PDB file of C-alpha atoms and ligand atoms in Angstrom:
ATOM      1  CA  MET A   1      -0.007   0.176   0.132  1.00  0.00           C
ATOM      2  CA  GLN A   2       1.115   3.715  -0.485  1.00  0.00           C
ATOM      3  CA  LEU A   3       2.064   4.494   2.832  1.00  0.00           C
ATOM      4  CA  ASP A   4       3.357   1.077   3.978  1.00  0.00           C
ATOM      5  CA  GLY A   5       6.231   1.694   6.501  1.00  0.00           C
ATOM      6  CA  LYS A   6       5.296   5.480   7.424  1.00  0.00           C
ATOM      7  CA  VAL A   7       4.548   6.803  10.731  1.00  0.00           C
ATOM      8  CA  ALA A   8       1.955   9.286  10.920  1.00  0.00           C
ATOM      9  CA  LEU A   9       1.224  11.763  14.056  1.00  0.00           C
ATOM     10  CA  VAL A  10      -2.294  13.231  13.893  1.00  0.00           C
ATOM     11  CA  THR A  11      -3.162  15.868  16.737  1.00  0.00           C
ATOM     12  CA  GLY A  12      -6.978  15.527  17.737  1.00  0.00           C
ATOM     13  CA  ALA A  13      -7.468  12.220  16.432  1.00  0.00           C
ATOM     14  CA  SER A  14      -9.587  11.295  18.947  1.00  0.00           C
ATOM     15  CA  ARG A  15     -12.694  12.384  17.367  1.00  0.00           C
ATOM     16  CA  GLY A  16     -14.082  14.095  13.952  1.00  0.00           C
ATOM     17  CA  ILE A  17     -12.005  14.640  11.043  1.00  0.00           C
ATOM     18  CA  GLY A  18      -8.617  13.843  12.667  1.00  0.00           C
ATOM     19  CA  ARG A  19     -10.122  10.159  13.703  1.00  0.00           C
ATOM     20  CA  SER A  20     -10.855   9.839  10.243  1.00  0.00           C
ATOM     21  CA  ILE A  21      -7.632  10.820   9.223  1.00  0.00           C
ATOM     22  CA  ALA A  22      -5.735   8.451  11.236  1.00  0.00           C
ATOM     23  CA  LEU A  23      -7.774   5.673   9.948  1.00  0.00           C
ATOM     24  CA  MET A  24      -7.448   6.516   6.177  1.00  0.00           C
ATOM     25  CA  LEU A  25      -3.872   6.833   6.381  1.00  0.00           C
ATOM     26  CA  ALA A  26      -4.084   3.654   8.514  1.00  0.00           C
ATOM     27  CA  ALA A  27      -5.932   1.796   5.853  1.00  0.00           C
ATOM     28  CA  ARG A  28      -3.377   2.868   3.224  1.00  0.00           C
ATOM     29  CA  GLY A  29      -0.355   1.222   5.356  1.00  0.00           C
ATOM     30  CA  ALA A  30       0.907   3.912   7.785  1.00  0.00           C
ATOM     31  CA  ASP A  31       1.162   3.183  11.706  1.00  0.00           C
ATOM     32  CA  ILE A  32      -0.352   6.118  13.537  1.00  0.00           C
ATOM     33  CA  VAL A  33       0.299   8.336  16.680  1.00  0.00           C
ATOM     34  CA  ILE A  34      -3.123   9.525  18.048  1.00  0.00           C
ATOM     35  CA  ASN A  35      -2.942  13.081  19.902  1.00  0.00           C
ATOM     36  CA  TYR A  36      -6.054  14.075  21.955  1.00  0.00           C
ATOM     37  CA  ALA A  37      -6.410  16.626  24.893  1.00  0.00           C
ATOM     38  CA  GLY A  38      -8.778  15.120  27.213  1.00  0.00           C
ATOM     39  CA  ASN A  39     -11.497  12.550  25.647  1.00  0.00           C
ATOM     40  CA  THR A  40      -9.224   9.118  26.722  1.00  0.00           C
ATOM     41  CA  GLU A  41     -11.969   6.983  25.997  1.00  0.00           C
ATOM     42  CA  ALA A  42     -12.611   8.417  22.201  1.00  0.00           C
ATOM     43  CA  ALA A  43      -8.357   8.266  21.617  1.00  0.00           C
ATOM     44  CA  GLU A  44      -8.419   4.653  22.956  1.00  0.00           C
ATOM     45  CA  LYS A  45     -11.186   3.594  20.405  1.00  0.00           C
ATOM     46  CA  THR A  46      -9.472   5.212  17.343  1.00  0.00           C
ATOM     47  CA  LYS A  47      -6.517   3.142  18.844  1.00  0.00           C
ATOM     48  CA  ALA A  48      -8.324   0.059  18.679  1.00  0.00           C
ATOM     49  CA  GLU A  49      -9.742   0.888  15.120  1.00  0.00           C
ATOM     50  CA  VAL A  50      -6.074   1.631  13.730  1.00  0.00           C
ATOM     51  CA  GLU A  51      -5.151  -1.983  15.144  1.00  0.00           C
ATOM     52  CA  ALA A  52      -8.132  -3.725  13.720  1.00  0.00           C
ATOM     53  CA  LEU A  53      -6.673  -2.333  10.255  1.00  0.00           C
ATOM     54  CA  GLY A  54      -3.630  -3.980  11.190  1.00  0.00           C
ATOM     55  CA  ARG A  55      -1.450  -1.004  11.935  1.00  0.00           C
ATOM     56  CA  LYS A  56       0.513  -0.099  15.040  1.00  0.00           C
ATOM     57  CA  ALA A  57      -1.077   2.539  16.938  1.00  0.00           C
ATOM     58  CA  MET A  58      -0.510   4.694  20.255  1.00  0.00           C
ATOM     59  CA  VAL A  59      -2.214   7.556  21.937  1.00  0.00           C
ATOM     60  CA  ILE A  60      -0.637  10.502  23.203  1.00  0.00           C
ATOM     61  CA  LYS A  61      -2.402  13.040  25.836  1.00  0.00           C
ATOM     62  CA  ALA A  62      -0.813  16.531  25.011  1.00  0.00           C
ATOM     63  CA  ASP A  63      -2.197  19.981  24.806  1.00  0.00           C
ATOM     64  CA  VAL A  64      -0.809  20.866  21.296  1.00  0.00           C
ATOM     65  CA  GLY A  65      -1.009  24.884  22.488  1.00  0.00           C
ATOM     66  CA  ASP A  66       1.688  23.897  25.279  1.00  0.00           C
ATOM     67  CA  THR A  67       5.454  24.076  23.445  1.00  0.00           C
ATOM     68  CA  ALA A  68       7.026  21.874  26.043  1.00  0.00           C
ATOM     69  CA  ALA A  69       3.911  19.235  25.850  1.00  0.00           C
ATOM     70  CA  CYS A  70       4.602  19.250  22.089  1.00  0.00           C
ATOM     71  CA  GLU A  71       8.204  18.805  22.426  1.00  0.00           C
ATOM     72  CA  ALA A  72       7.993  15.726  24.903  1.00  0.00           C
ATOM     73  CA  MET A  73       5.102  14.358  22.552  1.00  0.00           C
ATOM     74  CA  MET A  74       7.202  14.162  19.640  1.00  0.00           C
ATOM     75  CA  ALA A  75      10.669  12.533  21.505  1.00  0.00           C
ATOM     76  CA  GLU A  76       7.982  10.109  23.052  1.00  0.00           C
ATOM     77  CA  ALA A  77       6.357   9.406  19.786  1.00  0.00           C
ATOM     78  CA  VAL A  78      10.029   8.978  17.612  1.00  0.00           C
ATOM     79  CA  LYS A  79      11.252   6.590  20.767  1.00  0.00           C
ATOM     80  CA  GLU A  80       8.326   4.357  20.346  1.00  0.00           C
ATOM     81  CA  MET A  81       7.604   4.350  16.606  1.00  0.00           C
ATOM     82  CA  GLY A  82      11.458   4.865  15.739  1.00  0.00           C
ATOM     83  CA  LYS A  83      10.422   7.903  13.485  1.00  0.00           C
ATOM     84  CA  ILE A  84       7.637  10.357  12.278  1.00  0.00           C
ATOM     85  CA  ASP A  85       7.374  10.290   8.422  1.00  0.00           C
ATOM     86  CA  ILE A  86       3.824  12.736   8.484  1.00  0.00           C
ATOM     87  CA  LEU A  87       2.446  15.183  10.873  1.00  0.00           C
ATOM     88  CA  VAL A  88      -1.348  16.124  10.548  1.00  0.00           C
ATOM     89  CA  ASN A  89      -1.812  19.137  12.547  1.00  0.00           C
ATOM     90  CA  ASN A  90      -5.813  18.954  12.803  1.00  0.00           C
ATOM     91  CA  ALA A  91      -6.517  19.625  16.183  1.00  0.00           C
ATOM     92  CA  GLY A  92      -9.030  22.789  16.816  1.00  0.00           C
ATOM     93  CA  ILE A  93     -11.643  24.673  18.872  1.00  0.00           C
ATOM     94  CA  THR A  94     -13.911  27.351  18.212  1.00  0.00           C
ATOM     95  CA  ARG A  95     -15.074  29.809  20.514  1.00  0.00           C
ATOM     96  CA  ASP A  96     -17.475  32.083  18.562  1.00  0.00           C
ATOM     97  CA  GLY A  97     -18.863  35.325  19.367  1.00  0.00           C
ATOM     98  CA  LEU A  98     -19.220  39.109  17.717  1.00  0.00           C
ATOM     99  CA  LEU A  99     -15.829  40.899  17.783  1.00  0.00           C
ATOM    100  CA  MET A 100     -17.482  43.642  20.168  1.00  0.00           C
ATOM    101  CA  ARG A 101     -18.240  41.001  22.577  1.00  0.00           C
ATOM    102  CA  MET A 102     -15.233  38.558  22.176  1.00  0.00           C
ATOM    103  CA  LYS A 103     -13.321  37.981  25.463  1.00  0.00           C
ATOM    104  CA  GLU A 104      -9.710  38.303  25.401  1.00  0.00           C
ATOM    105  CA  ALA A 105      -9.566  34.627  26.670  1.00  0.00           C
ATOM    106  CA  ASP A 106     -11.750  33.461  23.725  1.00  0.00           C
ATOM    107  CA  TRP A 107      -9.490  35.322  21.432  1.00  0.00           C
ATOM    108  CA  ASP A 108      -6.373  33.832  23.162  1.00  0.00           C
ATOM    109  CA  ALA A 109      -7.731  30.175  23.295  1.00  0.00           C
ATOM    110  CA  VAL A 110      -8.482  29.898  19.541  1.00  0.00           C
ATOM    111  CA  LEU A 111      -5.112  31.285  18.770  1.00  0.00           C
ATOM    112  CA  THR A 112      -3.506  29.019  20.956  1.00  0.00           C
ATOM    113  CA  THR A 113      -4.916  25.985  20.197  1.00  0.00           C
ATOM    114  CA  ASN A 114      -5.562  26.502  16.557  1.00  0.00           C
ATOM    115  CA  LEU A 115      -2.248  28.505  15.188  1.00  0.00           C
ATOM    116  CA  LYS A 116       0.665  28.429  18.158  1.00  0.00           C
ATOM    117  CA  SER A 117      -0.114  24.749  18.122  1.00  0.00           C
ATOM    118  CA  VAL A 118       0.764  24.495  14.548  1.00  0.00           C
ATOM    119  CA  TYR A 119       3.900  26.224  15.303  1.00  0.00           C
ATOM    120  CA  ASN A 120       4.462  23.808  18.156  1.00  0.00           C
ATOM    121  CA  CYS A 121       4.076  20.645  16.360  1.00  0.00           C
ATOM    122  CA  THR A 122       5.679  21.537  13.186  1.00  0.00           C
ATOM    123  CA  LYS A 123       8.926  22.975  15.097  1.00  0.00           C
ATOM    124  CA  ALA A 124       9.325  19.828  17.271  1.00  0.00           C
ATOM    125  CA  VAL A 125       9.081  17.409  14.476  1.00  0.00           C
ATOM    126  CA  ILE A 126      10.899  19.224  11.441  1.00  0.00           C
ATOM    127  CA  LYS A 127      14.270  18.704  13.456  1.00  0.00           C
ATOM    128  CA  TYR A 128      13.916  15.082  12.762  1.00  0.00           C
ATOM    129  CA  MET A 129      12.288  15.388   9.162  1.00  0.00           C
ATOM    130  CA  MET A 130      15.258  17.480   8.424  1.00  0.00           C
ATOM    131  CA  LYS A 131      17.771  14.957   9.490  1.00  0.00           C
ATOM    132  CA  ALA A 132      15.772  12.169   7.399  1.00  0.00           C
ATOM    133  CA  ARG A 133      15.618  14.626   4.568  1.00  0.00           C
ATOM    134  CA  SER A 134      11.845  13.857   4.051  1.00  0.00           C
ATOM    135  CA  GLY A 135       8.664  14.143   5.420  1.00  0.00           C
ATOM    136  CA  ARG A 136       5.128  15.309   4.885  1.00  0.00           C
ATOM    137  CA  ILE A 137       3.255  18.036   6.890  1.00  0.00           C
ATOM    138  CA  VAL A 138      -0.195  18.676   6.661  1.00  0.00           C
ATOM    139  CA  SER A 139      -2.210  21.249   8.512  1.00  0.00           C
ATOM    140  CA  ILE A 140      -6.041  21.706   8.619  1.00  0.00           C
ATOM    141  CA  SER A 141      -7.185  25.376   8.141  1.00  0.00           C
ATOM    142  CA  SER A 142     -10.724  26.447   7.061  1.00  0.00           C
ATOM    143  CA  VAL A 143     -12.336  28.074   4.567  1.00  0.00           C
ATOM    144  CA  VAL A 144     -13.546  30.464   7.495  1.00  0.00           C
ATOM    145  CA  GLY A 145      -9.689  31.847   6.813  1.00  0.00           C
ATOM    146  CA  ALA A 146     -10.112  32.393   3.208  1.00  0.00           C
ATOM    147  CA  MET A 147     -13.876  34.213   3.338  1.00  0.00           C
ATOM    148  CA  GLY A 148     -13.955  35.018   6.774  1.00  0.00           C
ATOM    149  CA  ASN A 149     -17.237  34.599   9.143  1.00  0.00           C
ATOM    150  CA  ALA A 150     -19.310  36.742  11.320  1.00  0.00           C
ATOM    151  CA  GLY A 151     -18.654  35.569  14.728  1.00  0.00           C
ATOM    152  CA  GLN A 152     -15.554  33.978  14.105  1.00  0.00           C
ATOM    153  CA  SER A 153     -12.772  36.674  14.054  1.00  0.00           C
ATOM    154  CA  ASN A 154     -10.655  34.593  16.193  1.00  0.00           C
ATOM    155  CA  TYR A 155     -11.251  31.402  14.254  1.00  0.00           C
ATOM    156  CA  ALA A 156     -10.648  33.208  11.053  1.00  0.00           C
ATOM    157  CA  ALA A 157      -7.506  34.847  12.264  1.00  0.00           C
ATOM    158  CA  ALA A 158      -6.001  31.578  13.165  1.00  0.00           C
ATOM    159  CA  LYS A 159      -6.920  29.515   9.843  1.00  0.00           C
ATOM    160  CA  ALA A 160      -5.686  32.001   7.516  1.00  0.00           C
ATOM    161  CA  GLY A 161      -2.318  31.988   9.962  1.00  0.00           C
ATOM    162  CA  ILE A 162      -2.209  28.618   9.256  1.00  0.00           C
ATOM    163  CA  MET A 163      -1.917  29.669   5.370  1.00  0.00           C
ATOM    164  CA  GLY A 164       0.773  31.728   5.811  1.00  0.00           C
ATOM    165  CA  PHE A 165       2.739  29.517   7.970  1.00  0.00           C
ATOM    166  CA  THR A 166       2.528  26.899   5.396  1.00  0.00           C
ATOM    167  CA  LYS A 167       3.913  29.003   2.628  1.00  0.00           C
ATOM    168  CA  ALA A 168       6.595  30.159   4.689  1.00  0.00           C
ATOM    169  CA  VAL A 169       7.628  26.646   6.092  1.00  0.00           C
ATOM    170  CA  ALA A 170       7.053  25.166   2.524  1.00  0.00           C
ATOM    171  CA  LYS A 171      10.029  27.587   1.386  1.00  0.00           C
ATOM    172  CA  GLU A 172      12.321  26.887   4.350  1.00  0.00           C
ATOM    173  CA  ALA A 173      11.935  22.976   3.992  1.00  0.00           C
ATOM    174  CA  ALA A 174      11.596  22.200   0.302  1.00  0.00           C
ATOM    175  CA  SER A 175      15.407  21.641  -0.099  1.00  0.00           C
ATOM    176  CA  ARG A 176      15.115  18.805   2.475  1.00  0.00           C
ATOM    177  CA  GLY A 177      12.630  16.780   0.867  1.00  0.00           C
ATOM    178  CA  ILE A 178       9.934  18.112   3.357  1.00  0.00           C
ATOM    179  CA  THR A 179       6.409  19.285   1.790  1.00  0.00           C
ATOM    180  CA  VAL A 180       4.292  21.521   3.544  1.00  0.00           C
ATOM    181  CA  ASN A 181       0.502  21.913   2.679  1.00  0.00           C
ATOM    182  CA  ALA A 182      -2.617  22.781   4.261  1.00  0.00           C
ATOM    183  CA  ILE A 183      -6.406  21.699   3.646  1.00  0.00           C
ATOM    184  CA  ALA A 184      -9.259  24.299   4.008  1.00  0.00           C
ATOM    185  CA  PRO A 185     -12.310  22.246   4.740  1.00  0.00           C
ATOM    186  CA  GLY A 186     -15.973  23.811   4.105  1.00  0.00           C
ATOM    187  CA  PHE A 187     -18.355  22.662   6.963  1.00  0.00           C
ATOM    188  CA  ILE A 188     -18.107  18.855   7.782  1.00  0.00           C
ATOM    189  CA  GLU A 189     -20.353  16.899   9.966  1.00  0.00           C
ATOM    190  CA  THR A 190     -18.266  16.642  13.031  1.00  0.00           C
ATOM    191  CA  ASP A 191     -19.063  17.482  17.080  1.00  0.00           C
ATOM    192  CA  MET A 192     -17.844  20.781  16.167  1.00  0.00           C
ATOM    193  CA  THR A 193     -20.639  21.728  13.368  1.00  0.00           C
ATOM    194  CA  ALA A 194     -23.090  19.341  15.583  1.00  0.00           C
ATOM    195  CA  VAL A 195     -23.923  22.507  17.841  1.00  0.00           C
ATOM    196  CA  LEU A 196     -25.122  24.727  14.713  1.00  0.00           C
ATOM    197  CA  PRO A 197     -28.829  25.053  14.729  1.00  0.00           C
ATOM    198  CA  GLU A 198     -31.090  23.510  12.092  1.00  0.00           C
ATOM    199  CA  LYS A 199     -31.705  26.692  10.175  1.00  0.00           C
ATOM    200  CA  VAL A 200     -27.925  27.631   9.904  1.00  0.00           C
ATOM    201  CA  VAL A 201     -27.203  24.408   8.514  1.00  0.00           C
ATOM    202  CA  ASP A 202     -29.944  24.478   6.058  1.00  0.00           C
ATOM    203  CA  ASN A 203     -28.792  27.907   5.002  1.00  0.00           C
ATOM    204  CA  LEU A 204     -25.284  26.719   4.758  1.00  0.00           C
ATOM    205  CA  LYS A 205     -26.752  23.367   2.318  1.00  0.00           C
ATOM    206  CA  ALA A 206     -28.154  26.048   0.263  1.00  0.00           C
ATOM    207  CA  ALA A 207     -24.799  28.180  -0.187  1.00  0.00           C
ATOM    208  CA  ILE A 208     -22.915  24.838  -0.857  1.00  0.00           C
ATOM    209  CA  PRO A 209     -23.319  24.107  -5.126  1.00  0.00           C
ATOM    210  CA  MET A 210     -23.104  20.254  -4.120  1.00  0.00           C
ATOM    211  CA  GLY A 211     -25.785  20.601  -1.294  1.00  0.00           C
ATOM    212  CA  ARG A 212     -24.482  18.768   1.502  1.00  0.00           C
ATOM    213  CA  LEU A 213     -21.993  19.447   4.126  1.00  0.00           C
ATOM    214  CA  GLY A 214     -18.940  17.269   4.107  1.00  0.00           C
ATOM    215  CA  ALA A 215     -17.887  13.870   5.894  1.00  0.00           C
ATOM    216  CA  PRO A 216     -14.730  13.848   7.731  1.00  0.00           C
ATOM    217  CA  GLU A 217     -13.644  11.309   4.934  1.00  0.00           C
ATOM    218  CA  ASP A 218     -13.815  14.121   2.232  1.00  0.00           C
ATOM    219  CA  ILE A 219     -11.378  15.584   4.493  1.00  0.00           C
ATOM    220  CA  ALA A 220      -9.141  12.440   5.296  1.00  0.00           C
ATOM    221  CA  LYS A 221      -8.751  11.444   1.602  1.00  0.00           C
ATOM    222  CA  ALA A 222      -7.334  14.964   0.570  1.00  0.00           C
ATOM    223  CA  VAL A 223      -4.923  14.159   3.345  1.00  0.00           C
ATOM    224  CA  ALA A 224      -4.099  10.765   1.976  1.00  0.00           C
ATOM    225  CA  PHE A 225      -3.189  12.368  -1.112  1.00  0.00           C
ATOM    226  CA  LEU A 226      -1.121  15.312   0.014  1.00  0.00           C
ATOM    227  CA  VAL A 227       1.159  12.954   2.271  1.00  0.00           C
ATOM    228  CA  SER A 228       1.651  10.250  -0.636  1.00  0.00           C
ATOM    229  CA  GLU A 229       4.507  10.243  -3.055  1.00  0.00           C
ATOM    230  CA  ASP A 230       2.047  11.019  -5.912  1.00  0.00           C
ATOM    231  CA  ALA A 231       1.866  14.601  -4.139  1.00  0.00           C
ATOM    232  CA  ALA A 232       5.878  15.024  -4.112  1.00  0.00           C
ATOM    233  CA  TYR A 233       5.800  18.228  -6.029  1.00  0.00           C
ATOM    234  CA  ILE A 234       3.051  19.870  -4.497  1.00  0.00           C
ATOM    235  CA  THR A 235       4.080  22.366  -1.539  1.00  0.00           C
ATOM    236  CA  GLY A 236       2.979  25.698   0.229  1.00  0.00           C
ATOM    237  CA  GLN A 237      -0.406  25.010  -1.107  1.00  0.00           C
ATOM    238  CA  THR A 238      -4.078  25.501   0.494  1.00  0.00           C
ATOM    239  CA  LEU A 239      -6.404  22.864  -0.821  1.00  0.00           C
ATOM    240  CA  HIS A 240      -9.787  23.773  -0.685  1.00  0.00           C
ATOM    241  CA  VAL A 241     -12.355  20.710   0.161  1.00  0.00           C
ATOM    242  CA  ASN A 242     -16.012  22.552   0.260  1.00  0.00           C
ATOM    243  CA  GLY A 243     -18.511  20.832  -2.167  1.00  0.00           C
ATOM    244  CA  GLY A 244     -17.942  24.313  -4.276  1.00  0.00           C
ATOM    245  CA  MET A 245     -19.318  26.689  -1.407  1.00  0.00           C
ATOM    246  CA  PHE A 246     -15.865  28.819  -1.953  1.00  0.00           C
ATOM    247  CA  MET A 247     -13.726  28.980  -5.216  1.00  0.00           C
ATOM    248  CA  TYR A 248     -10.482  30.564  -4.500  1.00  0.00           C
TER     249      TYR A 248
HETATM  250  P1  NAP B   1     -13.971  17.867  16.867  1.00  0.00           P
HETATM  251  O1  NAP B   1     -14.976  17.079  16.390  1.00  0.00           O
HETATM  252  O2  NAP B   1     -14.513  19.053  17.817  1.00  0.00           O
HETATM  253  O3  NAP B   1     -12.579  17.335  17.540  1.00  0.00           O
HETATM  254  C1  NAP B   1     -11.503  17.942  17.693  1.00  0.00           C
HETATM  255  C2  NAP B   1     -10.468  17.122  18.267  1.00  0.00           C
HETATM  256  O4  NAP B   1      -9.383  18.251  18.694  1.00  0.00           O
HETATM  257  C3  NAP B   1     -10.711  15.994  19.469  1.00  0.00           C
HETATM  258  O5  NAP B   1      -9.854  14.793  18.725  1.00  0.00           O
HETATM  259  C4  NAP B   1      -9.964  17.082  20.540  1.00  0.00           C
HETATM  260  O6  NAP B   1      -9.665  16.126  21.489  1.00  0.00           O
HETATM  261  C5  NAP B   1      -8.937  17.722  20.013  1.00  0.00           C
HETATM  262  N1  NAP B   1      -8.003  18.977  20.628  1.00  0.00           N
HETATM  263  C6  NAP B   1      -9.033  20.061  20.758  1.00  0.00           C
HETATM  264  N2  NAP B   1      -8.417  21.042  21.502  1.00  0.00           N
HETATM  265  C7  NAP B   1      -7.191  19.997  21.914  1.00  0.00           C
HETATM  266  C8  NAP B   1      -5.554  20.255  22.426  1.00  0.00           C
HETATM  267  N3  NAP B   1      -5.535  21.311  23.092  1.00  0.00           N
HETATM  268  N4  NAP B   1      -4.595  19.518  22.198  1.00  0.00           N
HETATM  269  C9  NAP B   1      -4.714  18.542  21.603  1.00  0.00           C
HETATM  270  N5  NAP B   1      -6.229  18.038  21.172  1.00  0.00           N
HETATM  271  C10 NAP B   1      -7.069  19.091  21.185  1.00  0.00           C
HETATM  272  O7  NAP B   1     -13.596  19.090  15.756  1.00  0.00           O
HETATM  273  P2  NAP B   1     -13.498  18.552  14.049  1.00  0.00           P
HETATM  274  O8  NAP B   1     -14.277  19.056  13.632  1.00  0.00           O
HETATM  275  O9  NAP B   1     -13.043  17.077  13.909  1.00  0.00           O
HETATM  276  O10 NAP B   1     -12.148  19.528  13.294  1.00  0.00           O
HETATM  277  C11 NAP B   1     -10.851  19.336  13.202  1.00  0.00           C
HETATM  278  C12 NAP B   1     -10.247  20.394  12.600  1.00  0.00           C
HETATM  279  O11 NAP B   1     -10.742  20.886  11.304  1.00  0.00           O
HETATM  280  C13 NAP B   1     -10.109  21.611  13.289  1.00  0.00           C
HETATM  281  O12 NAP B   1      -8.829  22.145  13.446  1.00  0.00           O
HETATM  282  C14 NAP B   1     -11.096  22.284  12.681  1.00  0.00           C
HETATM  283  O13 NAP B   1     -10.748  23.749  13.401  1.00  0.00           O
HETATM  284  C15 NAP B   1     -10.882  22.270  11.323  1.00  0.00           C
HETATM  285  N6  NAP B   1     -12.052  22.451  10.627  1.00  0.00           N
HETATM  286  C16 NAP B   1     -13.341  21.809  10.956  1.00  0.00           C
HETATM  287  C17 NAP B   1     -14.676  22.000  10.001  1.00  0.00           C
HETATM  288  C18 NAP B   1     -15.811  21.466  10.269  1.00  0.00           C
HETATM  289  O14 NAP B   1     -16.825  21.716   9.729  1.00  0.00           O
HETATM  290  N7  NAP B   1     -15.812  20.538  11.272  1.00  0.00           N
HETATM  291  C19 NAP B   1     -14.297  22.890   9.185  1.00  0.00           C
HETATM  292  C20 NAP B   1     -13.239  23.502   8.762  1.00  0.00           C
HETATM  293  C21 NAP B   1     -12.137  23.281   9.807  1.00  0.00           C
HETATM  294  P3  NAP B   1     -10.746  15.416  22.687  1.00  0.00           P
HETATM  295  O15 NAP B   1     -11.314  14.375  22.006  1.00  0.00           O
HETATM  296  O16 NAP B   1      -9.474  14.701  23.688  1.00  0.00           O
HETATM  297  O17 NAP B   1     -11.114  16.765  23.373  1.00  0.00           O
END
């Protein structure tokens, strides 16, 4: 299979899109490190599902917003799995509210978990990839980072930040055989969007040419492509996967 012998670390892999990415990469032959924040039961379930696909899996509980915790996580993963070939920066949160009323704590939490996390994990892993002279880094941005969304100034800023970070690090790492890309999902059916009122979801569907929200697997398949050998000449890009709701 395409990813046989590879080791992938996926942040926020206990649930939603991250879980789907972990399973998709495992189905293509990769061993998986499952990072999560607090939901041990869900992380262990993902681990069992990866193992049922015949791959090796381990779970690491670590806050991706914590720089030291990310360094420790990468060191632990390399010690246990021998290397990390693929990093998927997927973990993320929302703390929505109009800017006029947005609390500083909500700004800080979203920027820390969604953007500083990408710095933390990428910096901690890239030294191993530089030494190996190969690697794949994919970060999960959002359509909101490109088109904006009322009530999500913190989230939009973090997700747009990922796109700029991706371009800069892609330029730094290209000569070492490392590609760095982002994926900007549209609206995907997970716990994150389960809180949206039915009326909002109906309006969203009406704005999506394909007429449906995405499934986590729609994003996982795009990740599987970007981390494969077939995507060796693609770097610094943001791939929009959104059913046509926004065309860049
Ligand atoms: P989700 O269902 O809410 O799952 C979030 C995942 O992130 C969980 O595994 C959670 O772990 C983990 N996580 C949260 N904070 C963390 C932290 N500080 N450290 C480590 N892990 C942490 O979210 P999702 O919808 O799958 O979203 C995944 C990514 O896609 C996010 O970056 C999100 O912004 C992005 N995205 C989602 C959509 C969408 O429509 N769903 C659209 C565009 C982009 P626990 O289980 O331990 O809490």
